[in-house]
Amino acid sequence: YPVIKNINEDAGKGVSGEVNGHAVRVGRLSFAAAGEEGFLAVDRTAPSRSEDDLRTRFGLLQPDEMASYVSVDGQLIARIVLRDVPRANAKAALAKLHELGVTKLAMLTGDKRASANIIDEVHAELFPEDKVAAVRAATGAGKTVTMMVGDGVNDAPVLAVADIGVAMTDGTSTAASESAQVVIMNDNIAAVPRAIAIARRTKRVMLQAVIAGLVLATIGMIAAAFDLIPVVVGAFLQEAIDVVSILWALTALIDRD
């Protein structure tokens, strides 16, 4: 096994360490190709090369691709190409949110813009702190409630600052789950509009039960005050009103989807 030591993570840039005595860096191009002083190495015997020139060395990336670069002892040797494929039911879930009256949908992503073009408003190529700032700005508007949906470790701080944080997980991403107020355990984005629909229906049923109970109780108290009903009948009527209110509230448990 290789001897690995001195592992360091530079947040948002990459990871560096020593493997069998060789300095290895993996991450953004500017990080992987940088020298110990933090600047890109320059070959004095050749014309200065830009980042685009270095990318051309490995071939051009597709619009929806991103890459991490690998360097050994300051020499760029490899590129790891990544692609974040949109969820198959993402468009249907977003359309359902529009139907529910959610007027503004925005995506905060570290991916390229081409990977996120299925949504109304896109903030692409963001660091985690940029996502936090965007959510705080939306929350500071005061008139809107921000709901952030995330499924990764990098989303944990953003879920914490949103009014409502929704974590999608299959049980492995504990950081996001611990920061959120709502956790979707089947890792299915279609559950987001369904959760909103359930919450709204529950609130509506509860309000109906409370208002109906208060109205019936008020009528009963007025009738008892004017001696229109006997005291015993009034007592039984109050119990009946409580039972009706509770039973009506329990209809929120009925799955009508």
PDB file of C-alpha atoms in Angstrom:
ATOM      1  CA  TYR A   1       0.000   0.000   0.000  1.00  0.00           C
ATOM      2  CA  PRO A   2       1.228   3.552  -0.693  1.00  0.00           C
ATOM      3  CA  VAL A   3       2.446   5.625   2.233  1.00  0.00           C
ATOM      4  CA  ILE A   4       0.134   8.634   2.517  1.00  0.00           C
ATOM      5  CA  LYS A   5       0.601  11.486   4.969  1.00  0.00           C
ATOM      6  CA  ASN A   6       0.193  15.229   5.493  1.00  0.00           C
ATOM      7  CA  ILE A   7      -3.328  15.301   4.035  1.00  0.00           C
ATOM      8  CA  ASN A   8      -4.813  18.807   3.896  1.00  0.00           C
ATOM      9  CA  GLU A   9      -8.100  20.072   2.540  1.00  0.00           C
ATOM     10  CA  ASP A  10      -8.389  23.593   1.177  1.00  0.00           C
ATOM     11  CA  ALA A  11     -12.156  24.249   1.279  1.00  0.00           C
ATOM     12  CA  GLY A  12     -13.593  24.899  -2.166  1.00  0.00           C
ATOM     13  CA  LYS A  13     -10.265  24.271  -3.891  1.00  0.00           C
ATOM     14  CA  GLY A  14      -9.035  20.726  -3.365  1.00  0.00           C
ATOM     15  CA  VAL A  15      -7.015  18.224  -1.359  1.00  0.00           C
ATOM     16  CA  SER A  16      -3.252  17.938  -1.071  1.00  0.00           C
ATOM     17  CA  GLY A  17      -0.985  15.370   0.500  1.00  0.00           C
ATOM     18  CA  GLU A  18       2.172  13.322   0.224  1.00  0.00           C
ATOM     19  CA  VAL A  19       2.115   9.893  -1.453  1.00  0.00           C
ATOM     20  CA  ASN A  20       5.306   7.820  -1.300  1.00  0.00           C
ATOM     21  CA  GLY A  21       7.283  11.025  -0.856  1.00  0.00           C
ATOM     22  CA  HIS A  22       5.647  12.838  -3.791  1.00  0.00           C
ATOM     23  CA  ALA A  23       3.499  15.953  -3.360  1.00  0.00           C
ATOM     24  CA  VAL A  24       0.057  15.254  -4.837  1.00  0.00           C
ATOM     25  CA  ARG A  25      -2.762  17.731  -5.364  1.00  0.00           C
ATOM     26  CA  VAL A  26      -6.316  17.042  -6.555  1.00  0.00           C
ATOM     27  CA  GLY A  27      -8.898  19.771  -7.163  1.00  0.00           C
ATOM     28  CA  ARG A  28      -9.490  22.894  -9.190  1.00  0.00           C
ATOM     29  CA  LEU A  29      -7.023  23.607 -11.988  1.00  0.00           C
ATOM     30  CA  SER A  30      -5.614  26.704 -10.288  1.00  0.00           C
ATOM     31  CA  PHE A  31      -5.091  24.669  -7.098  1.00  0.00           C
ATOM     32  CA  ALA A  32      -3.642  21.515  -8.646  1.00  0.00           C
ATOM     33  CA  ALA A  33      -1.202  23.359 -10.918  1.00  0.00           C
ATOM     34  CA  ALA A  34      -0.069  25.858  -8.268  1.00  0.00           C
ATOM     35  CA  GLY A  35       3.346  25.750  -6.676  1.00  0.00           C
ATOM     36  CA  GLU A  36       4.039  25.759  -2.953  1.00  0.00           C
ATOM     37  CA  GLU A  37       3.734  29.539  -2.903  1.00  0.00           C
ATOM     38  CA  GLY A  38       0.164  29.243  -4.257  1.00  0.00           C
ATOM     39  CA  PHE A  39       0.763  30.575  -7.773  1.00  0.00           C
ATOM     40  CA  LEU A  40       0.544  28.741 -11.100  1.00  0.00           C
ATOM     41  CA  ALA A  41       3.902  27.387 -12.173  1.00  0.00           C
ATOM     42  CA  VAL A  42       5.350  29.102 -15.241  1.00  0.00           C
ATOM     43  CA  ASP A  43       7.719  27.460 -17.693  1.00  0.00           C
ATOM     44  CA  ARG A  44      10.341  30.151 -18.352  1.00  0.00           C
ATOM     45  CA  THR A  45      11.475  28.419 -21.578  1.00  0.00           C
ATOM     46  CA  ALA A  46       8.020  28.477 -23.153  1.00  0.00           C
ATOM     47  CA  PRO A  47       5.364  31.122 -23.710  1.00  0.00           C
ATOM     48  CA  SER A  48       3.037  31.668 -20.743  1.00  0.00           C
ATOM     49  CA  ARG A  49       0.043  29.342 -20.900  1.00  0.00           C
ATOM     50  CA  SER A  50      -3.433  30.244 -19.733  1.00  0.00           C
ATOM     51  CA  GLU A  51      -5.865  27.894 -18.013  1.00  0.00           C
ATOM     52  CA  ASP A  52      -7.654  27.383 -21.346  1.00  0.00           C
ATOM     53  CA  ASP A  53      -4.374  26.195 -22.864  1.00  0.00           C
ATOM     54  CA  LEU A  54      -3.946  23.674 -20.053  1.00  0.00           C
ATOM     55  CA  ARG A  55      -7.516  22.440 -20.512  1.00  0.00           C
ATOM     56  CA  THR A  56      -6.871  21.988 -24.230  1.00  0.00           C
ATOM     57  CA  ARG A  57      -4.040  19.623 -23.304  1.00  0.00           C
ATOM     58  CA  PHE A  58      -6.635  17.179 -21.985  1.00  0.00           C
ATOM     59  CA  GLY A  59      -9.367  18.001 -24.495  1.00  0.00           C
ATOM     60  CA  LEU A  60     -12.342  20.322 -24.189  1.00  0.00           C
ATOM     61  CA  LEU A  61     -15.045  19.734 -21.593  1.00  0.00           C
ATOM     62  CA  GLN A  62     -18.682  19.443 -22.586  1.00  0.00           C
ATOM     63  CA  PRO A  63     -20.957  22.281 -21.350  1.00  0.00           C
ATOM     64  CA  ASP A  64     -22.443  20.064 -18.619  1.00  0.00           C
ATOM     65  CA  GLU A  65     -19.114  18.582 -17.493  1.00  0.00           C
ATOM     66  CA  MET A  66     -16.711  19.705 -14.775  1.00  0.00           C
ATOM     67  CA  ALA A  67     -13.279  18.473 -13.902  1.00  0.00           C
ATOM     68  CA  SER A  68     -10.820  17.961 -11.066  1.00  0.00           C
ATOM     69  CA  TYR A  69      -7.128  18.051 -11.939  1.00  0.00           C
ATOM     70  CA  VAL A  70      -4.302  15.937 -10.510  1.00  0.00           C
ATOM     71  CA  SER A  71      -0.696  17.073 -10.133  1.00  0.00           C
ATOM     72  CA  VAL A  72       2.373  15.271  -8.832  1.00  0.00           C
ATOM     73  CA  ASP A  73       5.342  17.311  -7.654  1.00  0.00           C
ATOM     74  CA  GLY A  74       3.878  20.382  -9.341  1.00  0.00           C
ATOM     75  CA  GLN A  75       3.384  18.692 -12.717  1.00  0.00           C
ATOM     76  CA  LEU A  76      -0.171  18.385 -14.047  1.00  0.00           C
ATOM     77  CA  ILE A  77      -0.645  14.725 -14.999  1.00  0.00           C
ATOM     78  CA  ALA A  78      -4.367  13.925 -15.142  1.00  0.00           C
ATOM     79  CA  ARG A  79      -7.906  15.217 -15.230  1.00  0.00           C
ATOM     80  CA  ILE A  80     -10.980  13.593 -13.636  1.00  0.00           C
ATOM     81  CA  VAL A  81     -14.127  14.477 -15.572  1.00  0.00           C
ATOM     82  CA  LEU A  82     -17.406  14.603 -13.662  1.00  0.00           C
ATOM     83  CA  ARG A  83     -20.978  15.024 -14.805  1.00  0.00           C
ATOM     84  CA  ASP A  84     -23.963  15.613 -12.538  1.00  0.00           C
ATOM     85  CA  VAL A  85     -26.936  14.154 -14.395  1.00  0.00           C
ATOM     86  CA  PRO A  86     -30.314  15.802 -13.574  1.00  0.00           C
ATOM     87  CA  ARG A  87     -32.820  13.594 -11.780  1.00  0.00           C
ATOM     88  CA  ALA A  88     -35.238  11.923 -14.181  1.00  0.00           C
ATOM     89  CA  ASN A  89     -38.333  13.362 -12.468  1.00  0.00           C
ATOM     90  CA  ALA A  90     -36.906  16.831 -11.752  1.00  0.00           C
ATOM     91  CA  LYS A  91     -38.948  18.645 -14.411  1.00  0.00           C
ATOM     92  CA  ALA A  92     -42.190  16.971 -13.317  1.00  0.00           C
ATOM     93  CA  ALA A  93     -41.498  17.889  -9.678  1.00  0.00           C
ATOM     94  CA  LEU A  94     -40.822  21.522 -10.590  1.00  0.00           C
ATOM     95  CA  ALA A  95     -44.002  21.678 -12.672  1.00  0.00           C
ATOM     96  CA  LYS A  96     -45.953  20.337  -9.694  1.00  0.00           C
ATOM     97  CA  LEU A  97     -44.465  23.042  -7.459  1.00  0.00           C
ATOM     98  CA  HIS A  98     -45.665  25.668  -9.940  1.00  0.00           C
ATOM     99  CA  GLU A  99     -49.137  24.133  -9.836  1.00  0.00           C
ATOM    100  CA  LEU A 100     -49.087  24.435  -6.031  1.00  0.00           C
ATOM    101  CA  GLY A 101     -48.486  28.178  -6.351  1.00  0.00           C
ATOM    102  CA  VAL A 102     -44.727  28.264  -5.722  1.00  0.00           C
ATOM    103  CA  THR A 103     -43.943  31.233  -7.959  1.00  0.00           C
ATOM    104  CA  LYS A 104     -40.160  31.473  -7.679  1.00  0.00           C
ATOM    105  CA  LEU A 105     -37.821  28.522  -8.037  1.00  0.00           C
ATOM    106  CA  ALA A 106     -34.068  29.045  -7.950  1.00  0.00           C
ATOM    107  CA  MET A 107     -31.158  26.642  -8.159  1.00  0.00           C
ATOM    108  CA  LEU A 108     -27.959  27.206  -6.187  1.00  0.00           C
ATOM    109  CA  THR A 109     -25.329  24.885  -7.568  1.00  0.00           C
ATOM    110  CA  GLY A 110     -21.611  24.447  -7.884  1.00  0.00           C
ATOM    111  CA  ASP A 111     -22.133  22.880 -11.313  1.00  0.00           C
ATOM    112  CA  LYS A 112     -21.924  24.660 -14.613  1.00  0.00           C
ATOM    113  CA  ARG A 113     -24.942  26.579 -15.851  1.00  0.00           C
ATOM    114  CA  ALA A 114     -25.590  24.061 -18.638  1.00  0.00           C
ATOM    115  CA  SER A 115     -26.291  21.375 -16.033  1.00  0.00           C
ATOM    116  CA  ALA A 116     -28.946  23.480 -14.335  1.00  0.00           C
ATOM    117  CA  ASN A 117     -30.968  24.923 -17.202  1.00  0.00           C
ATOM    118  CA  ILE A 118     -34.227  23.190 -16.246  1.00  0.00           C
ATOM    119  CA  ILE A 119     -35.209  25.752 -13.647  1.00  0.00           C
ATOM    120  CA  ASP A 120     -36.428  29.357 -13.627  1.00  0.00           C
ATOM    121  CA  GLU A 121     -33.495  31.062 -11.911  1.00  0.00           C
ATOM    122  CA  VAL A 122     -30.000  29.618 -11.780  1.00  0.00           C
ATOM    123  CA  HIS A 123     -27.002  30.648  -9.694  1.00  0.00           C
ATOM    124  CA  ALA A 124     -24.242  28.403 -11.010  1.00  0.00           C
ATOM    125  CA  GLU A 125     -20.623  27.616 -10.098  1.00  0.00           C
ATOM    126  CA  LEU A 126     -21.138  28.639  -6.452  1.00  0.00           C
ATOM    127  CA  PHE A 127     -19.034  27.783  -3.436  1.00  0.00           C
ATOM    128  CA  PRO A 128     -20.947  26.648  -0.309  1.00  0.00           C
ATOM    129  CA  GLU A 129     -20.525  30.116   1.237  1.00  0.00           C
ATOM    130  CA  ASP A 130     -21.996  31.684  -1.919  1.00  0.00           C
ATOM    131  CA  LYS A 131     -25.088  29.500  -1.521  1.00  0.00           C
ATOM    132  CA  VAL A 132     -25.454  30.617   2.088  1.00  0.00           C
ATOM    133  CA  ALA A 133     -25.209  34.269   1.037  1.00  0.00           C
ATOM    134  CA  ALA A 134     -27.852  33.786  -1.678  1.00  0.00           C
ATOM    135  CA  VAL A 135     -30.306  32.159   0.739  1.00  0.00           C
ATOM    136  CA  ARG A 136     -29.703  34.847   3.358  1.00  0.00           C
ATOM    137  CA  ALA A 137     -30.360  37.533   0.757  1.00  0.00           C
ATOM    138  CA  ALA A 138     -33.659  35.887  -0.220  1.00  0.00           C
ATOM    139  CA  THR A 139     -34.623  35.406   3.435  1.00  0.00           C
ATOM    140  CA  GLY A 140     -33.796  39.033   4.198  1.00  0.00           C
ATOM    141  CA  ALA A 141     -36.427  40.177   1.723  1.00  0.00           C
ATOM    142  CA  GLY A 142     -38.941  39.587   4.526  1.00  0.00           C
ATOM    143  CA  LYS A 143     -42.030  38.934   2.408  1.00  0.00           C
ATOM    144  CA  THR A 144     -41.086  35.430   1.266  1.00  0.00           C
ATOM    145  CA  VAL A 145     -40.403  32.149   3.020  1.00  0.00           C
ATOM    146  CA  THR A 146     -37.314  30.450   1.652  1.00  0.00           C
ATOM    147  CA  MET A 147     -37.228  26.671   1.392  1.00  0.00           C
ATOM    148  CA  MET A 148     -33.913  25.064   0.500  1.00  0.00           C
ATOM    149  CA  VAL A 149     -33.799  21.493  -0.797  1.00  0.00           C
ATOM    150  CA  GLY A 150     -30.432  19.759  -0.729  1.00  0.00           C
ATOM    151  CA  ASP A 151     -28.924  16.293  -0.836  1.00  0.00           C
ATOM    152  CA  GLY A 152     -25.236  16.743  -0.111  1.00  0.00           C
ATOM    153  CA  VAL A 153     -22.794  17.566   2.662  1.00  0.00           C
ATOM    154  CA  ASN A 154     -22.105  20.976   1.095  1.00  0.00           C
ATOM    155  CA  ASP A 155     -25.801  21.820   1.437  1.00  0.00           C
ATOM    156  CA  ALA A 156     -25.815  21.458   5.241  1.00  0.00           C
ATOM    157  CA  PRO A 157     -24.978  25.119   6.063  1.00  0.00           C
ATOM    158  CA  VAL A 158     -27.466  26.350   3.457  1.00  0.00           C
ATOM    159  CA  LEU A 159     -30.255  24.181   4.875  1.00  0.00           C
ATOM    160  CA  ALA A 160     -29.525  25.647   8.312  1.00  0.00           C
ATOM    161  CA  VAL A 161     -29.936  29.303   7.244  1.00  0.00           C
ATOM    162  CA  ALA A 162     -33.094  28.796   5.152  1.00  0.00           C
ATOM    163  CA  ASP A 163     -36.530  29.303   6.720  1.00  0.00           C
ATOM    164  CA  ILE A 164     -37.313  25.684   5.863  1.00  0.00           C
ATOM    165  CA  GLY A 165     -34.508  23.235   5.160  1.00  0.00           C
ATOM    166  CA  VAL A 166     -35.424  20.030   3.311  1.00  0.00           C
ATOM    167  CA  ALA A 167     -32.806  17.277   3.111  1.00  0.00           C
ATOM    168  CA  MET A 168     -33.145  14.459   0.587  1.00  0.00           C
ATOM    169  CA  THR A 169     -31.217  11.393   1.679  1.00  0.00           C
ATOM    170  CA  ASP A 170     -31.019   7.645   1.311  1.00  0.00           C
ATOM    171  CA  GLY A 171     -29.794   7.400   4.880  1.00  0.00           C
ATOM    172  CA  THR A 172     -26.111   8.103   4.185  1.00  0.00           C
ATOM    173  CA  SER A 173     -25.923  11.931   4.183  1.00  0.00           C
ATOM    174  CA  THR A 174     -26.219  12.637   7.891  1.00  0.00           C
ATOM    175  CA  ALA A 175     -24.802  16.191   7.812  1.00  0.00           C
ATOM    176  CA  ALA A 176     -27.590  17.495   5.597  1.00  0.00           C
ATOM    177  CA  SER A 177     -30.246  15.605   7.571  1.00  0.00           C
ATOM    178  CA  GLU A 178     -29.104  17.026  10.894  1.00  0.00           C
ATOM    179  CA  SER A 179     -29.242  20.604   9.551  1.00  0.00           C
ATOM    180  CA  ALA A 180     -32.719  20.356   8.019  1.00  0.00           C
ATOM    181  CA  GLN A 181     -36.197  20.705   9.491  1.00  0.00           C
ATOM    182  CA  VAL A 182     -37.674  18.228   6.987  1.00  0.00           C
ATOM    183  CA  VAL A 183     -36.003  14.992   5.872  1.00  0.00           C
ATOM    184  CA  ILE A 184     -37.118  13.014   2.806  1.00  0.00           C
ATOM    185  CA  MET A 185     -35.869   9.477   3.349  1.00  0.00           C
ATOM    186  CA  ASN A 186     -36.430   8.006  -0.130  1.00  0.00           C
ATOM    187  CA  ASP A 187     -34.118  10.491  -1.931  1.00  0.00           C
ATOM    188  CA  ASN A 188     -36.938  11.362  -4.341  1.00  0.00           C
ATOM    189  CA  ILE A 189     -37.409  14.982  -5.402  1.00  0.00           C
ATOM    190  CA  ALA A 190     -41.051  14.234  -6.263  1.00  0.00           C
ATOM    191  CA  ALA A 191     -41.666  14.034  -2.507  1.00  0.00           C
ATOM    192  CA  VAL A 192     -41.006  17.791  -2.171  1.00  0.00           C
ATOM    193  CA  PRO A 193     -44.230  19.005  -3.839  1.00  0.00           C
ATOM    194  CA  ARG A 194     -46.097  16.138  -2.162  1.00  0.00           C
ATOM    195  CA  ALA A 195     -44.821  17.282   1.255  1.00  0.00           C
ATOM    196  CA  ILE A 196     -46.025  20.830   0.524  1.00  0.00           C
ATOM    197  CA  ALA A 197     -49.443  19.536  -0.534  1.00  0.00           C
ATOM    198  CA  ILE A 198     -49.726  17.403   2.626  1.00  0.00           C
ATOM    199  CA  ALA A 199     -48.699  20.326   4.850  1.00  0.00           C
ATOM    200  CA  ARG A 200     -51.247  22.656   3.262  1.00  0.00           C
ATOM    201  CA  ARG A 201     -54.060  20.093   3.485  1.00  0.00           C
ATOM    202  CA  THR A 202     -53.181  19.368   7.127  1.00  0.00           C
ATOM    203  CA  LYS A 203     -53.246  23.060   7.993  1.00  0.00           C
ATOM    204  CA  ARG A 204     -56.583  23.499   6.200  1.00  0.00           C
ATOM    205  CA  VAL A 205     -58.201  20.553   7.990  1.00  0.00           C
ATOM    206  CA  MET A 206     -56.897  21.677  11.387  1.00  0.00           C
ATOM    207  CA  LEU A 207     -58.231  25.192  10.898  1.00  0.00           C
ATOM    208  CA  GLN A 208     -61.597  23.788   9.835  1.00  0.00           C
ATOM    209  CA  ALA A 209     -61.741  21.596  12.954  1.00  0.00           C
ATOM    210  CA  VAL A 210     -60.778  24.442  15.300  1.00  0.00           C
ATOM    211  CA  ILE A 211     -63.139  26.999  13.749  1.00  0.00           C
ATOM    212  CA  ALA A 212     -66.034  24.539  13.584  1.00  0.00           C
ATOM    213  CA  GLY A 213     -65.475  23.545  17.220  1.00  0.00           C
ATOM    214  CA  LEU A 214     -65.341  27.186  18.374  1.00  0.00           C
ATOM    215  CA  VAL A 215     -68.486  28.125  16.440  1.00  0.00           C
ATOM    216  CA  LEU A 216     -70.498  25.170  17.772  1.00  0.00           C
ATOM    217  CA  ALA A 217     -69.224  25.741  21.324  1.00  0.00           C
ATOM    218  CA  THR A 218     -70.167  29.437  21.125  1.00  0.00           C
ATOM    219  CA  ILE A 219     -73.671  28.579  19.932  1.00  0.00           C
ATOM    220  CA  GLY A 220     -74.013  26.074  22.773  1.00  0.00           C
ATOM    221  CA  MET A 221     -72.837  28.602  25.392  1.00  0.00           C
ATOM    222  CA  ILE A 222     -75.261  31.241  24.130  1.00  0.00           C
ATOM    223  CA  ALA A 223     -78.101  28.739  24.194  1.00  0.00           C
ATOM    224  CA  ALA A 224     -77.174  27.700  27.752  1.00  0.00           C
ATOM    225  CA  ALA A 225     -76.843  31.341  28.870  1.00  0.00           C
ATOM    226  CA  PHE A 226     -80.399  32.094  27.803  1.00  0.00           C
ATOM    227  CA  ASP A 227     -81.616  28.846  29.393  1.00  0.00           C
ATOM    228  CA  LEU A 228     -82.648  27.450  26.009  1.00  0.00           C
ATOM    229  CA  ILE A 229     -81.165  24.050  26.837  1.00  0.00           C
ATOM    230  CA  PRO A 230     -80.825  22.202  30.166  1.00  0.00           C
ATOM    231  CA  VAL A 231     -77.413  22.165  31.859  1.00  0.00           C
ATOM    232  CA  VAL A 232     -77.034  18.424  31.439  1.00  0.00           C
ATOM    233  CA  VAL A 233     -77.822  18.637  27.722  1.00  0.00           C
ATOM    234  CA  GLY A 234     -75.271  21.454  27.400  1.00  0.00           C
ATOM    235  CA  ALA A 235     -72.579  19.323  29.051  1.00  0.00           C
ATOM    236  CA  PHE A 236     -73.246  16.384  26.737  1.00  0.00           C
ATOM    237  CA  LEU A 237     -73.400  18.784  23.766  1.00  0.00           C
ATOM    238  CA  GLN A 238     -69.951  20.171  24.614  1.00  0.00           C
ATOM    239  CA  GLU A 239     -68.495  16.663  24.711  1.00  0.00           C
ATOM    240  CA  ALA A 240     -70.121  15.891  21.370  1.00  0.00           C
ATOM    241  CA  ILE A 241     -68.632  19.063  19.875  1.00  0.00           C
ATOM    242  CA  ASP A 242     -65.144  18.029  21.102  1.00  0.00           C
ATOM    243  CA  VAL A 243     -65.535  14.568  19.581  1.00  0.00           C
ATOM    244  CA  VAL A 244     -66.685  16.000  16.235  1.00  0.00           C
ATOM    245  CA  SER A 245     -63.732  18.432  16.164  1.00  0.00           C
ATOM    246  CA  ILE A 246     -61.226  15.673  16.917  1.00  0.00           C
ATOM    247  CA  LEU A 247     -62.704  13.310  14.326  1.00  0.00           C
ATOM    248  CA  TRP A 248     -62.662  16.062  11.718  1.00  0.00           C
ATOM    249  CA  ALA A 249     -59.024  16.845  12.509  1.00  0.00           C
ATOM    250  CA  LEU A 250     -58.135  13.160  12.120  1.00  0.00           C
ATOM    251  CA  THR A 251     -59.291  13.256   8.491  1.00  0.00           C
ATOM    252  CA  ALA A 252     -55.902  14.904   7.793  1.00  0.00           C
ATOM    253  CA  LEU A 253     -54.435  11.397   8.109  1.00  0.00           C
ATOM    254  CA  ILE A 254     -56.386  10.212   5.093  1.00  0.00           C
ATOM    255  CA  ASP A 255     -54.074  10.026   2.068  1.00  0.00           C
ATOM    256  CA  ARG A 256     -55.972  11.718  -0.746  1.00  0.00           C
ATOM    257  CA  ASP A 257     -53.109  11.817  -3.263  1.00  0.00           C
TER     258      ASP A 257
END
